[in-house]
XYZ file of C-alpha atoms in Angstrom:
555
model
C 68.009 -2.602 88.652
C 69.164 -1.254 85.407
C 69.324 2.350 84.120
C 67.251 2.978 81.284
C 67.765 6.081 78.678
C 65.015 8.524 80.013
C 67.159 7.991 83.409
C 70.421 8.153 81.512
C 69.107 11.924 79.966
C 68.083 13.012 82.733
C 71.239 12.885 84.561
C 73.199 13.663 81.352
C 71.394 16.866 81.421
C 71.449 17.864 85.033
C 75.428 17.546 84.635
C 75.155 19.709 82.197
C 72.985 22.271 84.190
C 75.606 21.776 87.307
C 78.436 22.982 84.601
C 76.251 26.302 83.740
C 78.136 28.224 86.695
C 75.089 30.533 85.803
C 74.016 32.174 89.465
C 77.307 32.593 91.472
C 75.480 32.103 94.666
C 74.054 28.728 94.171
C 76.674 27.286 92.253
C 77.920 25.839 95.528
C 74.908 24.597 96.400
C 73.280 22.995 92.817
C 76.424 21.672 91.546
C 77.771 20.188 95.000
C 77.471 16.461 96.074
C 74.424 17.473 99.014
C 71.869 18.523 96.108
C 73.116 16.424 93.111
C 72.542 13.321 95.752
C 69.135 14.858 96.194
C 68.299 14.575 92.239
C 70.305 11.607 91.988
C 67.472 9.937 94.308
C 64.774 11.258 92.746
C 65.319 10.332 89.393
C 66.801 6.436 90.606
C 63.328 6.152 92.871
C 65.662 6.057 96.415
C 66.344 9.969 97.763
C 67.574 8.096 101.307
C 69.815 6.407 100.032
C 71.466 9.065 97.678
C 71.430 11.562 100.508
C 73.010 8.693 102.840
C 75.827 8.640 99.550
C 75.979 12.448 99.289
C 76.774 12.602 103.165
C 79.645 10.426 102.337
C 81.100 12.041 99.522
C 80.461 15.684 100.672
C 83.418 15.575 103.355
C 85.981 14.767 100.134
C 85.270 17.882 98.661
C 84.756 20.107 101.807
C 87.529 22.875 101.599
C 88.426 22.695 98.290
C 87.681 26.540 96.637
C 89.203 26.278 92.894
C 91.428 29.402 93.632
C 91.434 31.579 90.320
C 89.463 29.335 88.241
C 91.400 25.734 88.993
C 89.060 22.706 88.910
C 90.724 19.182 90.015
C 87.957 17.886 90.997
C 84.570 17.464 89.224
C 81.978 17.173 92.263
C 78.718 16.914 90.131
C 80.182 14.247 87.950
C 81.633 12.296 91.299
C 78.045 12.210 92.887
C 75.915 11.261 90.222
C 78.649 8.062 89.152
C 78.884 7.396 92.494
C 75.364 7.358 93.735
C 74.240 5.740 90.259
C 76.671 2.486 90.672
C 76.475 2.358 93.944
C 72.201 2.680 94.043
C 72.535 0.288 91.067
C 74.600 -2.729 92.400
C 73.515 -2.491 96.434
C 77.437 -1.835 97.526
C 78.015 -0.691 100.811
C 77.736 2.880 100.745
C 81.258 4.105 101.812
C 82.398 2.902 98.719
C 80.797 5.026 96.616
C 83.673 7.372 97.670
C 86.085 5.280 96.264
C 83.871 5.167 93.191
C 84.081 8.959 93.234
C 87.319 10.009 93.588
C 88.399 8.551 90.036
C 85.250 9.425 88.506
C 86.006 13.294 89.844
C 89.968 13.434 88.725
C 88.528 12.030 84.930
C 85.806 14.381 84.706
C 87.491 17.222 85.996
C 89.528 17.275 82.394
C 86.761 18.083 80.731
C 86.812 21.646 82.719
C 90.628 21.669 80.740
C 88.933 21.532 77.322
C 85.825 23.898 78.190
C 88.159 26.756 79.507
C 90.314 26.333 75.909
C 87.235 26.313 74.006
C 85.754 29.464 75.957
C 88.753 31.481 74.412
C 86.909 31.945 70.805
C 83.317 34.208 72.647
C 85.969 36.378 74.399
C 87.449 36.803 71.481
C 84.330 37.386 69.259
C 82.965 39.637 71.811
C 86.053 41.804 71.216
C 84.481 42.368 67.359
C 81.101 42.943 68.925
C 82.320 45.732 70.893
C 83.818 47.367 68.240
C 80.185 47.881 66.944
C 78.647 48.052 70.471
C 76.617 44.935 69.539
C 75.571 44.492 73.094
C 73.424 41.466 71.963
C 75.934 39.664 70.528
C 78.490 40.249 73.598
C 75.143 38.965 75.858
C 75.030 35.747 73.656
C 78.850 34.910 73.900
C 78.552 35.894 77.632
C 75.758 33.061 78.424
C 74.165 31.369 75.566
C 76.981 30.260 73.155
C 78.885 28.979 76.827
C 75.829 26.377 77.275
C 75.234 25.158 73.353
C 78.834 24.339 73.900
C 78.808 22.954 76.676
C 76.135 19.855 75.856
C 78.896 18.381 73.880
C 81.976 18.547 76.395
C 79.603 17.589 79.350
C 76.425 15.851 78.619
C 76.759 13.886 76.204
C 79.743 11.958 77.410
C 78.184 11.600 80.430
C 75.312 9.692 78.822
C 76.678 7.587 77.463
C 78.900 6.782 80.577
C 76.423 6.280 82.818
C 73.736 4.354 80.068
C 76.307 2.147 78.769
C 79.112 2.087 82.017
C 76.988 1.972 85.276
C 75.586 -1.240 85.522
C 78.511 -2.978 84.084
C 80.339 -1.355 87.192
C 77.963 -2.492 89.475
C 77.990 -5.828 88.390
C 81.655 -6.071 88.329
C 81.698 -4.483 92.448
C 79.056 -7.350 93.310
C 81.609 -10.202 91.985
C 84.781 -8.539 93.857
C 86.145 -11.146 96.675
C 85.424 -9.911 100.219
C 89.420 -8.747 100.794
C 88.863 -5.975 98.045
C 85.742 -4.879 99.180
C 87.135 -3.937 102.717
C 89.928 -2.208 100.503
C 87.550 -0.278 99.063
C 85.228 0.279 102.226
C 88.040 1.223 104.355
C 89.281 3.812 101.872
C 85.914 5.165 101.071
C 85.830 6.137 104.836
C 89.412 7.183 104.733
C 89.548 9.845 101.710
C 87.411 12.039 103.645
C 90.441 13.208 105.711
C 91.983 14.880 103.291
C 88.449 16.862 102.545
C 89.219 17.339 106.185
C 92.854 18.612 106.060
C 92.366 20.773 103.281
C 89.962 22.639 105.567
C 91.794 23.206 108.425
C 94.737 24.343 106.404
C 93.215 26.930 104.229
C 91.123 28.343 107.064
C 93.482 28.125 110.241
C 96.739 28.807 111.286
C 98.691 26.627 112.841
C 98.199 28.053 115.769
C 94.036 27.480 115.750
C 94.762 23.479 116.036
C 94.283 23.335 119.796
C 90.698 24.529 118.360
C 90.254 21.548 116.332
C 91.079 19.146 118.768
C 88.934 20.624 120.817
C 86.256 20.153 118.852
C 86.946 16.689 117.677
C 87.669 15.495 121.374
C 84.206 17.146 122.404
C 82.114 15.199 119.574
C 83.747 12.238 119.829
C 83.263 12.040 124.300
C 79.882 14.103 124.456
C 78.432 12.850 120.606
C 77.177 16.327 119.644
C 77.157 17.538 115.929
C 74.914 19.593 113.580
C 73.415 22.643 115.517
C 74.890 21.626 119.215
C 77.983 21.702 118.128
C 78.308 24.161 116.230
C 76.220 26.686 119.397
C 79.499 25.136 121.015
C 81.803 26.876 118.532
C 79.950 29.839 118.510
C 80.437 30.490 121.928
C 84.236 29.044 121.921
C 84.849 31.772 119.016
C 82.727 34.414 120.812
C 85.261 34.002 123.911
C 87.747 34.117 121.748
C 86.758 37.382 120.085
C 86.647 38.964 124.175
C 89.813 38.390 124.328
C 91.430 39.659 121.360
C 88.759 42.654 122.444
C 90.677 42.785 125.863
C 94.145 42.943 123.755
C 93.288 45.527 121.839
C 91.849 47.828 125.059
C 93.467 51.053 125.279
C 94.478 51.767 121.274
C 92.646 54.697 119.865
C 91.834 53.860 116.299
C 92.256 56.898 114.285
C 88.759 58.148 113.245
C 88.199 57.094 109.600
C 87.560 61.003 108.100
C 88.102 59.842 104.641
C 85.365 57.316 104.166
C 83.425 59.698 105.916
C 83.972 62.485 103.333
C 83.235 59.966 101.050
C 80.030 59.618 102.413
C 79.125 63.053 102.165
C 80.722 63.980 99.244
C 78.599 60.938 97.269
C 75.412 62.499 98.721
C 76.153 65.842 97.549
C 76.768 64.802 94.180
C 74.951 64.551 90.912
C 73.552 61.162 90.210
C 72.590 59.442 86.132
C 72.084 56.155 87.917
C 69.332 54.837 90.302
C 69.261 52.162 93.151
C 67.251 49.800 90.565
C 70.129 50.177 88.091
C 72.510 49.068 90.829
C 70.637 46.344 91.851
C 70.515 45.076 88.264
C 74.085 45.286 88.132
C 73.898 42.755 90.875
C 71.675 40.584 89.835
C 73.685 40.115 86.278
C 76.642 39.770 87.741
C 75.714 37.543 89.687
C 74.080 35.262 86.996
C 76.988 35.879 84.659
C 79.681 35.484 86.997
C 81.023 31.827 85.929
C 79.375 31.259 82.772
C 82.402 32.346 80.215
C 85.089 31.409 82.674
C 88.363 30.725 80.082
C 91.813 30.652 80.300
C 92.120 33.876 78.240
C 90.620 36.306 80.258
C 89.141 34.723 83.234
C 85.865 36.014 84.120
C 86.165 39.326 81.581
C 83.231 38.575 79.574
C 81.019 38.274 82.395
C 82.424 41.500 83.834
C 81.349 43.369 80.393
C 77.843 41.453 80.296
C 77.331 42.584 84.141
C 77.731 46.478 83.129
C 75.799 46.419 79.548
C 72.924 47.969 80.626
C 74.693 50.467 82.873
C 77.186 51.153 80.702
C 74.678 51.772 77.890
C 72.537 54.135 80.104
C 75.698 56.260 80.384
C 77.810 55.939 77.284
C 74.532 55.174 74.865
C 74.734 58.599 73.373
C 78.065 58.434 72.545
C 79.094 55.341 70.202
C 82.812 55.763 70.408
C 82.568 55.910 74.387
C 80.466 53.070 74.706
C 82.350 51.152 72.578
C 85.717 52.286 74.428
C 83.840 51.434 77.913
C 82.307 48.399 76.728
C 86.053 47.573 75.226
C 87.959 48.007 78.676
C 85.726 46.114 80.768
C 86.822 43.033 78.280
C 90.180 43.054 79.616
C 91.587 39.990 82.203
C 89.749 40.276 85.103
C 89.191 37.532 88.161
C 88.344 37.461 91.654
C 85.680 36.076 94.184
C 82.495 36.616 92.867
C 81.001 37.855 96.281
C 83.328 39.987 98.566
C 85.149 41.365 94.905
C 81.928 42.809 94.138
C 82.752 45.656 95.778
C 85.279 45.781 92.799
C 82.091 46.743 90.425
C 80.606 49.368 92.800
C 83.804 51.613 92.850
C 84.053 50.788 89.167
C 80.212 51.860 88.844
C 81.119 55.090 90.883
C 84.267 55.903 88.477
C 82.175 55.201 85.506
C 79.018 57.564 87.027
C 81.616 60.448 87.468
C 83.375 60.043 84.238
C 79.866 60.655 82.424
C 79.280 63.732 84.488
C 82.626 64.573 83.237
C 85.011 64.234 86.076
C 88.614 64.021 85.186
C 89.291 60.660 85.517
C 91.348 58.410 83.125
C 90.521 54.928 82.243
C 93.687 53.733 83.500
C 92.683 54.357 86.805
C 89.393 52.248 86.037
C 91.256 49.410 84.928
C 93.822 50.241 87.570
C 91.450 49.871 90.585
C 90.472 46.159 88.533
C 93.572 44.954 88.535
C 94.697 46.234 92.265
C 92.076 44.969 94.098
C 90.825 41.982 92.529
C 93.639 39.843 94.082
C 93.170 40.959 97.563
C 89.498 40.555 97.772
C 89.802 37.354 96.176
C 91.598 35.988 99.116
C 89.129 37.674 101.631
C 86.153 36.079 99.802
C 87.458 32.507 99.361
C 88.800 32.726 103.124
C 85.150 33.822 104.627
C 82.795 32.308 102.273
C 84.343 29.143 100.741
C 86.710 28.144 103.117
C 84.460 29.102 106.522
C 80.776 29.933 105.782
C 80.520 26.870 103.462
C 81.968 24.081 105.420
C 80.261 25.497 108.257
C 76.554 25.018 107.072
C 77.593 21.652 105.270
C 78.260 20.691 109.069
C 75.316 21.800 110.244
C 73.264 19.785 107.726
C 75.186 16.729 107.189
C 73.584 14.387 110.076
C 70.373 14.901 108.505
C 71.507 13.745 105.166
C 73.401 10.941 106.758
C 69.938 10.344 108.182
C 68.932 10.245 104.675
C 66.495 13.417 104.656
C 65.935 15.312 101.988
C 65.857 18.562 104.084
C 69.646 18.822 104.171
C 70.368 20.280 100.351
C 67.531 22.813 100.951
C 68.397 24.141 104.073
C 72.021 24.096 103.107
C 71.095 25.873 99.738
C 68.460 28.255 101.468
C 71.113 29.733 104.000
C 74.442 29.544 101.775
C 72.182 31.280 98.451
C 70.698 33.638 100.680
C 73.524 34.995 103.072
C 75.908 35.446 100.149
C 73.470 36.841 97.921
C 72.802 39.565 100.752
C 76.772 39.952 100.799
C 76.575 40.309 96.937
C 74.318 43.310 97.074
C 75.823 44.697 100.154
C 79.410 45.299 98.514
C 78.518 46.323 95.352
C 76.227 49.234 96.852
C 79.309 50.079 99.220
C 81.881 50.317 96.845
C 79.354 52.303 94.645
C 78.629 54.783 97.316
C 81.819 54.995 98.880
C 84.172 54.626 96.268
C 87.650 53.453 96.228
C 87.519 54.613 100.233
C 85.297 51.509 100.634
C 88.158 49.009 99.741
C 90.746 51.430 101.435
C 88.311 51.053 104.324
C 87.398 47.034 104.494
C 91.776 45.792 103.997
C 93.162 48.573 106.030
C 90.594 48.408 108.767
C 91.855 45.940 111.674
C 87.930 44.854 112.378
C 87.988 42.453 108.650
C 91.595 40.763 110.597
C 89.311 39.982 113.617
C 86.429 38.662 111.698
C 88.697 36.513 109.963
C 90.478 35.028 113.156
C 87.120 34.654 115.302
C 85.583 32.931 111.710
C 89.133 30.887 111.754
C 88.136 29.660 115.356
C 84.816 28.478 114.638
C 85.637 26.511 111.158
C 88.280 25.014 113.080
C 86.325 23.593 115.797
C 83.463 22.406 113.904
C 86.192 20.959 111.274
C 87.145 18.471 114.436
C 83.604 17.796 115.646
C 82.707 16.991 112.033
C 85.551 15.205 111.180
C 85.347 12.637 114.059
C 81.438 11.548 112.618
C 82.920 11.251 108.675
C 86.379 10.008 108.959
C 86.084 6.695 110.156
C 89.366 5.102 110.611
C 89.571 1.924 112.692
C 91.080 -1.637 113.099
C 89.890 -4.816 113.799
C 93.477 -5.918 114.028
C 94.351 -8.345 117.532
C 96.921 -9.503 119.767
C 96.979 -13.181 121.188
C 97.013 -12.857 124.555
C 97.869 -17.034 125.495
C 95.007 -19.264 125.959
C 92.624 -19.149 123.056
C 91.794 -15.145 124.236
C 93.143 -12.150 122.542
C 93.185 -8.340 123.075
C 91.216 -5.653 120.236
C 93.890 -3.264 119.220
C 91.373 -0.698 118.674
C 88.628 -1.401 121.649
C 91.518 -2.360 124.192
C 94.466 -0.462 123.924
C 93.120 2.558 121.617
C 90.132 3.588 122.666
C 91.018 3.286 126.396
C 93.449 6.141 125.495
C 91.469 8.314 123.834
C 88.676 7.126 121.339
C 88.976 8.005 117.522
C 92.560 8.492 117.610
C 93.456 6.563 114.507
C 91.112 8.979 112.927
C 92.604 12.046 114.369
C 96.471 10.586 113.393
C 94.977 10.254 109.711
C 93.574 14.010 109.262
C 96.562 15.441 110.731
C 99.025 13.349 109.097
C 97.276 14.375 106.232
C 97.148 18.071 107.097
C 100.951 18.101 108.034
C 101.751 16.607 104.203
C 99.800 19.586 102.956
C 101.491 21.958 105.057
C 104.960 20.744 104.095
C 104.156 21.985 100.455
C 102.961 18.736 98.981
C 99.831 19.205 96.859
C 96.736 17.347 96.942
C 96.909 15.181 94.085
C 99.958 13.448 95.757
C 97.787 13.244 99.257
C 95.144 11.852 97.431
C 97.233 9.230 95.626
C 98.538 7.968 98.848
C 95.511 8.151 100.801
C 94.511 5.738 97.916
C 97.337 3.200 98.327
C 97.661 3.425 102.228
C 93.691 2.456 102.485
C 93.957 0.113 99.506
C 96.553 -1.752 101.264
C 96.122 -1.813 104.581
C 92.501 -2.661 103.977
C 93.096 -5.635 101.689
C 95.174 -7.262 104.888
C 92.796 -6.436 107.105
C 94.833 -4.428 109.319
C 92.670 -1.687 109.245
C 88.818 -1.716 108.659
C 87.341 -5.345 109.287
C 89.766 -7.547 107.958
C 90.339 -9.274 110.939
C 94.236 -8.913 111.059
C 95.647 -10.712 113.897
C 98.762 -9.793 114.656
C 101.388 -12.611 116.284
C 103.703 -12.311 119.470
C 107.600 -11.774 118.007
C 108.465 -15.074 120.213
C 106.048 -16.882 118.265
C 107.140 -15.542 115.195
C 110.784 -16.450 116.465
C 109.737 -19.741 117.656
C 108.411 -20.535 114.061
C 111.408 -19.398 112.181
């Protein structure tokens, strides 16, 4: 099968649509190995098998968040190499991974050069507010971002995957059988770190007996998708009962000031409506990624988010709107969802300042730059680190089934629930003010959400990761008279089964935890399956492994 250009375009150009960031709540879903699989298919005539290579390459990728703007990895670019080559030449499927992971750390440069080019429309949008040129700051925001980005993304990719794919395929076909194991073994191996990312981002270390709980339970009982995770629902929801019987007896101090809040924001004068709030939200949410740079992080998109707002308040006055327009330029960067609530208390601020309330724009940008950081590490920890894995777990047996169901239910609940967060905390903030954030990080119910939400990620991270990380060995022991005994089917799994799997993902999480980062885990996740698979000792090379008398004997 060979690629031809109207193939070679089309995925050239849905690259470059997965680099938009354009819609902050289906960026994780459009631009993530489940759906790009799903268009891979389409396009290369064979959605099973893409969604079969998706499945595999989704656990590699599973916890990691790009905390304040970071991108190691390049997921989009991984999934369409990797299901392209692999569709291409007929390889064994858990080597696409392997396919991926180099394709990812290559790609995920280009990110470098797109975040130093982004620097000049931040900069130009500076001059634009000057003259409140709200069209121009609009076009720098989105536009100028994608016309860009056709030469740093698309384009190379064309030309890698019309000119580079099926000379990779044909060079995997001609590899002797000792490097393909390599490669199969550490296709199925990588995933762990996927794996131990998770677990160490969302739990403490206390949680494990959680995880092993839920590995043990899939591996004995062979739940996953929905069973297992009703099982973690109702582990967490035991869990919650008891931190509810801890906490018996303490009288929580009625919250008087968010309820003054409350009454003093329905007492008082409005200029904006619940349809200009809402289109707050909706802009924000398209424009949330789309000028991401190194300058001022996501400050353009900030500005583009509160135009129209801005203008309905400040349009009568030039020099204000310019100031306003000017201010909300400055660094600003935070989780798109949960530090929205950032924008209603700025919205709120902004609304009284126009009714001419004494309040100085220092303590607009001051509220920016005090609460973006700790709502950042809310949203990442709830959203990307929980929510997401979770619902990748509950779809991933269908797409390992090959169905192209999983990216739309995935994308259906992920878009939708965080979309409905989106709205929700921008319309608190803006009706409660700064007592809404006062109210969500002092409040002890967000610390319990966060522990109950640790629970569950934490056992479905060990259900899931005893059906994707596949660590075995074929390796045996002469046992005298032509018979030998399976390391693995013998000794192993008589133990406990999938236990070299469960010593890889917590080896893995324990080199993570001792400060080690995950470029070095993923280099040595490389050699370790490289090696071990190329003499067979793990995967289905066969090893056998001699009695020290015989080795003794021979020497």
């Amino acid at each position: 099968m060979e690629l031809s250009i109207l193939q070679s375009v089309i995925l050239a150009l849905y690259y470059w649509v997965c680099t938009f960031g354009a819609i902050y709540s289906l960026t994780q879903v459009y631009a993530k190995p489940l759906f790009v699989a799903l268009v891979c298919g389409i396009v290369l005539g064979d959605v099973p098998t893409a969604m079969k290579i998706g499945a595999s390459i989704q656990p590699m990728f599973l916890a990691f968040t790009g905390a304040g703007g970071t991108v190691v990895w390049d997921e989009a670019a991984a999934t369409i190499v990797g299901c392209t080559v692999t569709i291409l030449s007929g390889i064994e499927l858990s080597q696409a991974v392997t396919i991926a992971v180099p394709v990812s750390l290559l790609c995920a440069q280009l990110h470098t050069i797109r975040r130093i080019v982004m620097v000049y429309p931040v900069q130009k949008a500076d001059k634009y507010a000057e003259t409140c040129n709200i069209r121009g700051i609009t076009f720098m925001a989105f536009w100028w971002p994608q016309i860009i980005k056709i030469f740093i993304y698309a384009i190379p990719m064309f030309f890698a995957l019309h000119f580079g794919a099926e000379a990779m395929g044909t060079l995997m076909n001609s590899l002797p059988t000792w490097i393909t194991n390599a490669l199969g073994i550490t296709g199925k191996l990588l995933p762990a770190l996927g794996f131990a990312m998770t677990i160490n981002v969302i739990g403490r270390p206390q949680f494990l007996p959680f995880f092993l709980g839920g590995f043990f339970l899939a591996q004995y009982s062979g739940l996953s998708g929905i069973p297992l995770a009703l099982s973690g629902l109702f582990v967490a929801f035991l869990y919650y009962l008891i931190l509810e019987v801890a906490d018996k007896g303490k009288k929580e101090a009625m919250d008087e000031g968010t309820q003054a809040a409350v009454e003093a924001d329905e007492e008082g004068k409005k200029l904006l409506t619940s349809k200009d709030v809402t289109n707050l939200v909706v802009r924000w949410n398209f424009y949330c990624e789309c000028s991401n740079s190194f300058a001022r992080l996501q400050s353009l998109a900030f500005c583009a988010a509160f135009i129209p707002v801005l203008k309905k308040l400040y349009g009568h006055d030039q020099e204000e709107f310019s100031a306003a327009l000017t201010r909300h330029l400055m660094f600003f960067n935070t989780e798109g969802i949960w530090g929205s609530i950032i924008h209603g208390i700025v919205l709120a601020m902004e609304e009284q300042r126009a009714l001419g309330a004494p309040i100085p724009t220092e303590a607009i940008t001051g509220i920016k730059a005090g609460l973006m950081g700790p709502f950042a590490g809310i949203g990442d920890t709830i959203d990307w680190s929980t929510l997401r894995p979770l619902l990748i777990a509950l779809v991933l047996p269908l797409a390992e089934n090959g169905s192209f169901l999983a990216p739309i239910i995935y994308g259906i609940l992920l878009g939708g629930i965080t979309f409905a967060e989106n709205m929700f905390f921008v319309k608190t903030g803006y009706r409660m003010g700064t007592q809404a954030a006062l109210s969500v990080l002092e409040g002890g119910a967000i610390n319990k959400f966060i522990s109950c939400a640790s629970v569950l990620g934490m056992f479905m991270m060990g259900g899931l990761s005893a059906s994707m990380v596949k660590v075995y060995t074929s390796a045996q022991i002469p046992t005298g008279e032509g018979t030998v005994m399976a390391i693995q089917g013998d000794i192993l799994d008589a133990v406990a089964p999938g236990l070299l799997t469960l010593f890889a993902v917590l080896m893995t999480y324990r080199y993570l935890r001792s400060g080690h980062s995950m470029m070095k885990a993923t280099f040595w996740l490389l050699v370790i399956g490289l090696v071990l698979g190329a003499v067979g000792i793990i995967g289905d090379g066969g090893f056998l492994i001699k009695p020290i008398m015989d080795l003794s004997a021979a020497a």
